[in-house]
Coordinates of C-alpha atoms in Angstrom, one line a residue:
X300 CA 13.5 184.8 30.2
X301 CA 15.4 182.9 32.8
X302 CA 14.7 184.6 36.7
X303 CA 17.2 184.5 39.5
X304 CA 16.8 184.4 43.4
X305 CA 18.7 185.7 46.4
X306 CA 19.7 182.8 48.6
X307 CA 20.4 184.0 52.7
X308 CA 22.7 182.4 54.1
X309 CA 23.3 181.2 58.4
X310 CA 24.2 183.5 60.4
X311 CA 25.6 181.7 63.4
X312 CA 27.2 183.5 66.4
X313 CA 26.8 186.8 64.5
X314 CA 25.2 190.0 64.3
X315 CA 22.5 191.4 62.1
X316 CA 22.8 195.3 62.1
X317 CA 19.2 196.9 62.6
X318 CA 18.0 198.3 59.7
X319 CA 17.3 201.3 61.7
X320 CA 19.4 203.5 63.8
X321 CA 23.1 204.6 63.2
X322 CA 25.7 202.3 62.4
X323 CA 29.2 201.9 64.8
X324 CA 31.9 199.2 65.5
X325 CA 30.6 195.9 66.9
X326 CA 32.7 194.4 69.8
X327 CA 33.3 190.8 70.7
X328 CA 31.3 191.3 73.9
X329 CA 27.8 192.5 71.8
X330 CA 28.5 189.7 69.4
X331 CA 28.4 187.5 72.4
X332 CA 25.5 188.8 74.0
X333 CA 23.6 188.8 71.0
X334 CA 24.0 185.3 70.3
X335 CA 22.6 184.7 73.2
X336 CA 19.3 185.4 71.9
X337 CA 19.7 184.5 68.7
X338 CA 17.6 181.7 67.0
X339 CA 20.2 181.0 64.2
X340 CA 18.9 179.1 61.1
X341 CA 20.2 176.8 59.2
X342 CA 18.2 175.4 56.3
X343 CA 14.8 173.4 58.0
X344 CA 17.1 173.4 61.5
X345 CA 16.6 176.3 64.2
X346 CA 19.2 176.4 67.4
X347 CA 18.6 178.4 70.2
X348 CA 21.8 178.9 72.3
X349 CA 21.6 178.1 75.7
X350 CA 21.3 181.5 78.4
X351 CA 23.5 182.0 81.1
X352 CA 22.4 182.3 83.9
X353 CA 23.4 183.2 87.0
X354 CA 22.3 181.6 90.7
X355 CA 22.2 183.4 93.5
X356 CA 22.8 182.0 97.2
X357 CA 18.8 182.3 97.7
X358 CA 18.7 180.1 94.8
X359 CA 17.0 182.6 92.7
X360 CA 18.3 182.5 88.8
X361 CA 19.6 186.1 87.5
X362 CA 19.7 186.4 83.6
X363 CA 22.9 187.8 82.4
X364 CA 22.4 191.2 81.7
X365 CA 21.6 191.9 77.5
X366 CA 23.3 194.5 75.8
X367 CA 21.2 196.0 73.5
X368 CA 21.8 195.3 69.5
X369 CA 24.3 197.5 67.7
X370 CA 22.5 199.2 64.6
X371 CA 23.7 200.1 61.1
X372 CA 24.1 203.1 58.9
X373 CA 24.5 202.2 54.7
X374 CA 26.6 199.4 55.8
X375 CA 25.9 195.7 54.0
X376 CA 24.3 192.8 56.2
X377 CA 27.6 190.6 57.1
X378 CA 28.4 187.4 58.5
X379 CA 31.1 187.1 61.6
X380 CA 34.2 185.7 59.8
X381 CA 34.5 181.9 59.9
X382 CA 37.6 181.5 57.9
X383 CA 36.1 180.3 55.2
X384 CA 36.8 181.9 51.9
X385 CA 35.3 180.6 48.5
X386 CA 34.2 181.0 45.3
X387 CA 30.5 182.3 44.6
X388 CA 27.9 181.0 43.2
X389 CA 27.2 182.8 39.5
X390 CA 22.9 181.5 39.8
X391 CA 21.5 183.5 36.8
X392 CA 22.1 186.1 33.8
X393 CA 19.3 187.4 32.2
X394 CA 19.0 190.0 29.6
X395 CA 16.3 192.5 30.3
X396 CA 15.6 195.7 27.7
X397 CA 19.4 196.9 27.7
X398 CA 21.2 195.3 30.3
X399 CA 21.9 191.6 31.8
X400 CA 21.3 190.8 35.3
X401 CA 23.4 189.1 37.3
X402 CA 22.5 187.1 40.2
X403 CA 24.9 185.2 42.8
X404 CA 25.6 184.2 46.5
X405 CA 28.0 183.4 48.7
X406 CA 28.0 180.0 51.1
X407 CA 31.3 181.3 52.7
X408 CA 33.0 184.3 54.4
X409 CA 32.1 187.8 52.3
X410 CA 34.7 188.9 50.8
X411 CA 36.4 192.5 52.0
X412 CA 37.5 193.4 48.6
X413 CA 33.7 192.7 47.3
X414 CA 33.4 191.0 43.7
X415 CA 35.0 191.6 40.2
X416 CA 33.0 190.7 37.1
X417 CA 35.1 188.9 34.1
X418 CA 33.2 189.2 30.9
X419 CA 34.5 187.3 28.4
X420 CA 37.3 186.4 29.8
X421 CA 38.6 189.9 31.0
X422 CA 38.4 190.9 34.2
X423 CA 36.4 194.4 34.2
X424 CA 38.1 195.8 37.8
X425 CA 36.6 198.7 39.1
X426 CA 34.5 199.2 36.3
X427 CA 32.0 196.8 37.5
X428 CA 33.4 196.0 41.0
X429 CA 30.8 195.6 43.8
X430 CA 30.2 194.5 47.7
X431 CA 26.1 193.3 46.5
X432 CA 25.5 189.8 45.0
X433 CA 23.2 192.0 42.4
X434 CA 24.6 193.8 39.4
X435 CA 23.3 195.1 36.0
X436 CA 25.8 195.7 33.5
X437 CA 24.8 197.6 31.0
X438 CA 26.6 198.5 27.7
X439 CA 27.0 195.3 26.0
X440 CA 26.3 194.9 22.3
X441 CA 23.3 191.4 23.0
X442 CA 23.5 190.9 19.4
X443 CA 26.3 188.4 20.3
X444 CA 26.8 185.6 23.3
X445 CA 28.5 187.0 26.5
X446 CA 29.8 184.9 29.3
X447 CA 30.5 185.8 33.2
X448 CA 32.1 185.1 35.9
X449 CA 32.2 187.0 39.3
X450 CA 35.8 186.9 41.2
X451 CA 35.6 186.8 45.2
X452 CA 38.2 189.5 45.8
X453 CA 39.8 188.0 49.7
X454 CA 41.4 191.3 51.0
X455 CA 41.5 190.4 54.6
X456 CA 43.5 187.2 54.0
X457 CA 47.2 187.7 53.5
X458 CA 48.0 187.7 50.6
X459 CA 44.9 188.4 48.8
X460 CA 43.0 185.6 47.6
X461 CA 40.7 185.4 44.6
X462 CA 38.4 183.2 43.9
X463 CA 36.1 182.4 40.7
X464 CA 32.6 181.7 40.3
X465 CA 31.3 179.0 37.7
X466 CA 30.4 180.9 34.1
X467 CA 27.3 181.7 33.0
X468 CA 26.0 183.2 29.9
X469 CA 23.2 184.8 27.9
X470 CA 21.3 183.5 25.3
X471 CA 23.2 183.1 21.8
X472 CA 21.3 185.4 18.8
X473 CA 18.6 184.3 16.7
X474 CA 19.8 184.7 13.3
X475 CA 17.7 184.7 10.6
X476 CA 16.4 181.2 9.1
X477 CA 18.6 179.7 6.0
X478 CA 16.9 177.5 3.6
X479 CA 17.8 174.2 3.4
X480 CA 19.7 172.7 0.3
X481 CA 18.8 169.9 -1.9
X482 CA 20.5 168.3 -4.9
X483 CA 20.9 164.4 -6.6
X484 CA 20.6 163.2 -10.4
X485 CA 17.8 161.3 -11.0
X486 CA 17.7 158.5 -13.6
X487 CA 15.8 159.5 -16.7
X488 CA 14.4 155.9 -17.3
X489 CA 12.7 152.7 -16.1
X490 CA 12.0 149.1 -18.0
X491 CA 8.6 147.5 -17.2
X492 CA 9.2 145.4 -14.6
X493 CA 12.5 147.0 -13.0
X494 CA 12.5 148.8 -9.9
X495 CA 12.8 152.7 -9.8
X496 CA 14.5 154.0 -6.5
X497 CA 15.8 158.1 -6.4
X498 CA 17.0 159.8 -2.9
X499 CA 17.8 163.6 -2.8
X500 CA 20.9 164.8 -0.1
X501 CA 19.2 167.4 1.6
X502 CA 21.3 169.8 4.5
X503 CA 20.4 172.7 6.1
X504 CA 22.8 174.7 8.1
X505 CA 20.3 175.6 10.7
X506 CA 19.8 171.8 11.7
X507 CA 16.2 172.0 11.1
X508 CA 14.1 169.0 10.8
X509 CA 13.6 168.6 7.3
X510 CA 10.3 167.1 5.5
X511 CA 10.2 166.5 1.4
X512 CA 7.2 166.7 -0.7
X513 CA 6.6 166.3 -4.8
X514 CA 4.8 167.0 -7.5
X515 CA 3.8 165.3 -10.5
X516 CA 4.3 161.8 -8.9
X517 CA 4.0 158.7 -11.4
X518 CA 0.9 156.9 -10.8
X519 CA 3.2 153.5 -10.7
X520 CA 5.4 155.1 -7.9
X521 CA 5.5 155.9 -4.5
X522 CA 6.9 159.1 -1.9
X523 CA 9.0 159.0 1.4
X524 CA 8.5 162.6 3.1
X525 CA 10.6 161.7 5.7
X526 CA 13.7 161.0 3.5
X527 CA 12.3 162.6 -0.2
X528 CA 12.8 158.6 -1.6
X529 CA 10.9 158.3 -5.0
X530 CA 10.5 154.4 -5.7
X531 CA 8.0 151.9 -7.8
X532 CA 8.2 149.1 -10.3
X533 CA 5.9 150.0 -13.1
X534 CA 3.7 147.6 -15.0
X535 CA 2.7 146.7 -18.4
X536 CA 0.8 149.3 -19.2
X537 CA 2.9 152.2 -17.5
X538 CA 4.8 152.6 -20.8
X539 CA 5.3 156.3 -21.3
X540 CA 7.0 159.3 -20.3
X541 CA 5.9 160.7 -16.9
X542 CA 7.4 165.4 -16.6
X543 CA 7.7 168.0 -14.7
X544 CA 9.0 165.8 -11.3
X545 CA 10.1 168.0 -9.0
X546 CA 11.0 167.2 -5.3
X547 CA 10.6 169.6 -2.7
X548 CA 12.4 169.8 1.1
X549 CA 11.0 172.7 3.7
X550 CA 12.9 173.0 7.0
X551 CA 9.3 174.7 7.9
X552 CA 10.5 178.5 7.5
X553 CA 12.3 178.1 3.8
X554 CA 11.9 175.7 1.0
X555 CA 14.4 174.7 -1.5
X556 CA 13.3 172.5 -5.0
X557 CA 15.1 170.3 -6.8
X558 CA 15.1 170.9 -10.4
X559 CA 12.1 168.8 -12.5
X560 CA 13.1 165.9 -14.2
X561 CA 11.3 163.3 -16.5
X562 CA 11.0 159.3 -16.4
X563 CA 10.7 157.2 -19.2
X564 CA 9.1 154.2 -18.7
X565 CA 9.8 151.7 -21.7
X566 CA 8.7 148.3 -22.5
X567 CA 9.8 144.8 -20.8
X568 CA 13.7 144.8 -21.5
X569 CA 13.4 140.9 -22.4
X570 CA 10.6 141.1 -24.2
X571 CA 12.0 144.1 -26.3
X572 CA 14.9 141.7 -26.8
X573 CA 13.5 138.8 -28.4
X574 CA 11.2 137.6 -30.5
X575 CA 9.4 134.1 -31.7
X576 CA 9.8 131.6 -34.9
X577 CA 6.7 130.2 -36.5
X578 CA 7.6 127.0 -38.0
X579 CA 5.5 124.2 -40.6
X580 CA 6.2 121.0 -42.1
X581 CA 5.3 117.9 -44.4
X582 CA 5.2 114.7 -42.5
X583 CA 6.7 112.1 -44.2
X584 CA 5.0 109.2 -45.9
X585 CA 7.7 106.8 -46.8
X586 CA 10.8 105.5 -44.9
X587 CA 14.2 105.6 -46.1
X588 CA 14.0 101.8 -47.6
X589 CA 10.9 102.5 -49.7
X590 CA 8.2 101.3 -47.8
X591 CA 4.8 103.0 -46.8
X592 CA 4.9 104.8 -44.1
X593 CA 1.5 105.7 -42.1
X594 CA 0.2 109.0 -40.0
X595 CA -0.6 106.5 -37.5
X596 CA 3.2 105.1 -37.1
X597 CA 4.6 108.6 -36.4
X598 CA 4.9 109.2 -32.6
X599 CA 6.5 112.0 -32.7
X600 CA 8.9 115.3 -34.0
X601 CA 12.4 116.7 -32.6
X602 CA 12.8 120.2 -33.6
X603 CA 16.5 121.2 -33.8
X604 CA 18.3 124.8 -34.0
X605 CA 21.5 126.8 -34.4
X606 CA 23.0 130.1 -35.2
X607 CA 25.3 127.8 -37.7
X608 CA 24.0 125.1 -40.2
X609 CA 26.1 122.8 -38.9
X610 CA 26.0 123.3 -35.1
X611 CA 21.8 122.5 -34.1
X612 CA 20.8 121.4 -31.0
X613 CA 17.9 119.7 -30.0
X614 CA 15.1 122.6 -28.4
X615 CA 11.9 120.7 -28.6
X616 CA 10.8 117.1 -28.2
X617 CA 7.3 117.3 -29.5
X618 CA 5.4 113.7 -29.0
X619 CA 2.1 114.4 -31.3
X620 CA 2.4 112.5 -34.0
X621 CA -0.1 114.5 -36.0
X622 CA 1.2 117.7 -35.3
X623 CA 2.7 119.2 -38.6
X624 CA 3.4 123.0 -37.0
X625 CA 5.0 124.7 -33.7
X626 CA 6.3 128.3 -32.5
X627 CA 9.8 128.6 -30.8
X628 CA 9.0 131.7 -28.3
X629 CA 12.0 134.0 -26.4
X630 CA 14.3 133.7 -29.0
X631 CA 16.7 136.5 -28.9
X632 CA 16.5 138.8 -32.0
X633 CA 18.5 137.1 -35.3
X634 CA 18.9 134.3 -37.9
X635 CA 18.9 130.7 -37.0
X636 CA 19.2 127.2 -38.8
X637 CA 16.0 125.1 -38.2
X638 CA 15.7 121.9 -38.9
X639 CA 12.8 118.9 -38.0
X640 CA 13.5 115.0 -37.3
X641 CA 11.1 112.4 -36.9
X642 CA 10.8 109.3 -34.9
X643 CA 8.1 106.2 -34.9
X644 CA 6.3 104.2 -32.6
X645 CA 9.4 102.1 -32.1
X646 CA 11.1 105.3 -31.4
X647 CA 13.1 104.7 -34.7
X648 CA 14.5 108.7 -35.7
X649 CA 15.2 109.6 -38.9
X650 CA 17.9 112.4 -40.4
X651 CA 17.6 115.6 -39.8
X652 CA 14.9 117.2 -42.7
X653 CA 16.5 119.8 -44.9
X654 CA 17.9 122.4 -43.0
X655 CA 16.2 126.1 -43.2
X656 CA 17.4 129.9 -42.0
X657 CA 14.6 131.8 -40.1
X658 CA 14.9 134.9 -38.8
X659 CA 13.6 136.1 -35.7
X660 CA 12.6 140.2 -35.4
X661 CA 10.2 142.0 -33.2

């Protein structure tokens, strides 16, 4: 609950009406002769105005006689005029039990015509008219915001002027809490060695600071509870379908869930894709002309392969002359034309060797 204070203001060259004794009309000559004895104030600064005195022919000083200080009745402490009108200075509004406080003052002349109070942006007149710089109002429905002003009501210049405060106003109402929302469409699946990244949208109309949570997390993954990010890359070996996911954001007074999902994790997309060829041969113990041809002379094979018979390419140059075997690996899934060459020490090739259809399945 916000407080307020009552700010005094100088009095210079003034009057303050005793709070005792019977009130009456102050003339210029008492407001002269009690400024002569005055201390006026101003902020940390104290004047005293200088007394005058009188001198006599014996050279004796005479004080100038005192009149004594006028009092007042149910009169408010004034200011002598200065000329100086303006607005107020609208310091506080506080609620309290029923009603709101209002607390203001006034660094210029008061005003005759006292102060109007504008709530809400209508000016309330009589109803709350007043000469103090205190007022409870009383009245107002504080389930919703009200903002005032207090109007400086100038009668004694001519014409009339009116002057306006700055605004102040109460505390808006403390509705009740709403839960945040969450929402988002999770994928449903992840390959073995591909990166799994989900991010909820999460509002809440209350601007709350929101914080995630989940249950059921993947062993291969990992949570953001700052921004409800589930991400991981799961492994060989993850393989499997992970339930029953379900992210969670809290604005700390109401929780809303986003509803479970599943992940499937399934095996290494490339390796799903393709398979390998096992592949055997004869070596060759003649040459083309006839004559002998020795294990020893062979330096090596040239392996060759095609989706057509007539289109192979060269995939292997194998240089072991003894080896009669070999196994193509990360072929994609299908049938291919194989065939085998080989070539001697003198790196003499032969033809291609018959030419074979393999195929290649997981």
């Amino acid at each position: 609950m916000r407080s307020f204070q009552a700010v005094f203001t100088t009095i210079t060259l003034g009057i303050i009406l005793s709070a005792c004794g019977g009130g009456g009309a102050v003339s210029e000559s008492d407001q002269l002769g009690n400024a002569q004895d005055t201390a006026v104030s101003n902020g940390s600064e104290s004047t005293t105005p200088t007394t005058n005195d009188t001198t006599t022919d014996s050279g004796q000083t005479t004080p100038a006689p005192v009149p004594s200080a006028p009092t007042s009745g149910s009169h408010p402490i004034v200011r002598a005029e200065t000329g100086i009108y303006g607005a107020a200075n609208l310091a506080a509004v506080t609620v309290s039990g029923t009603d709101v406080l209002l607390g203001w003052f006034q660094p210029n002349d008061h005003p005759s015509g006292g102060y109007d109070i504008i709530i809400d942006g209508v000016n309330t007149k009589a109803e709350h008219r007043t000469v103090n710089t205190t007022l409870a109002i009383g009245g107002l429905d504080l389930s919703v915001q009200h903002c005032f002003v207090v109007r400086a009501r100038y009668t004694q210049a001519l014409p009339t002027e009116l002057y306006d405060s700055n605004s102040q106003c109460t505390d808006g109402p403390q509705g009740e809490n709403q839960a945040p929302e969450i929402s988002g469409n999770p994928a449903d699946s992840v390959a073995v060695g591909d990166t799994y990244a989900f991010t909820p949208s999460a509002t809440d109309n209350d601007n709350d600071e929101l914080t995630f949570s989940v249950a059921n997390l993947p062993t291969w993954a990992e949570f953001d509870t700052q921004t409800g990010t589930l991400s991981g890359t799961p492994a060989a070996g993850d393989e499997g379908d992970y339930n029953n996911i379900t992210i969670s954001v809290s604005d700390g007074a109401g929780e809303a869930n986003l509803a479970a999902f599943s992940i499937a994790v399934t095996a290494d997309a490339a390796t799903a894709a393709t398979g390998s060829m096992s592949l055997r041969w004869v070596a060759p113990t003649t040459r083309t002309d006839g004559s002998a041809l020795n294990l020893a002379d062979i330096k090596g094979y040239c392996i060759y392969i095609g989706t057509t018979r007539d289109n192979l390419e060269m995939v292997v140059d194998l240089t072991e002359g003894d080896r009669t075997d070999y196994i193509l690996d990360n072929l994609e899934l299908g049938d291919y034309y194989v065939a085998v060459s080989v070539y001697d020490q003198q790196d003499v090739m032969s033809n291609y060797s018959n030419v074979v259809m393999k195929s290649v399945v997981n």
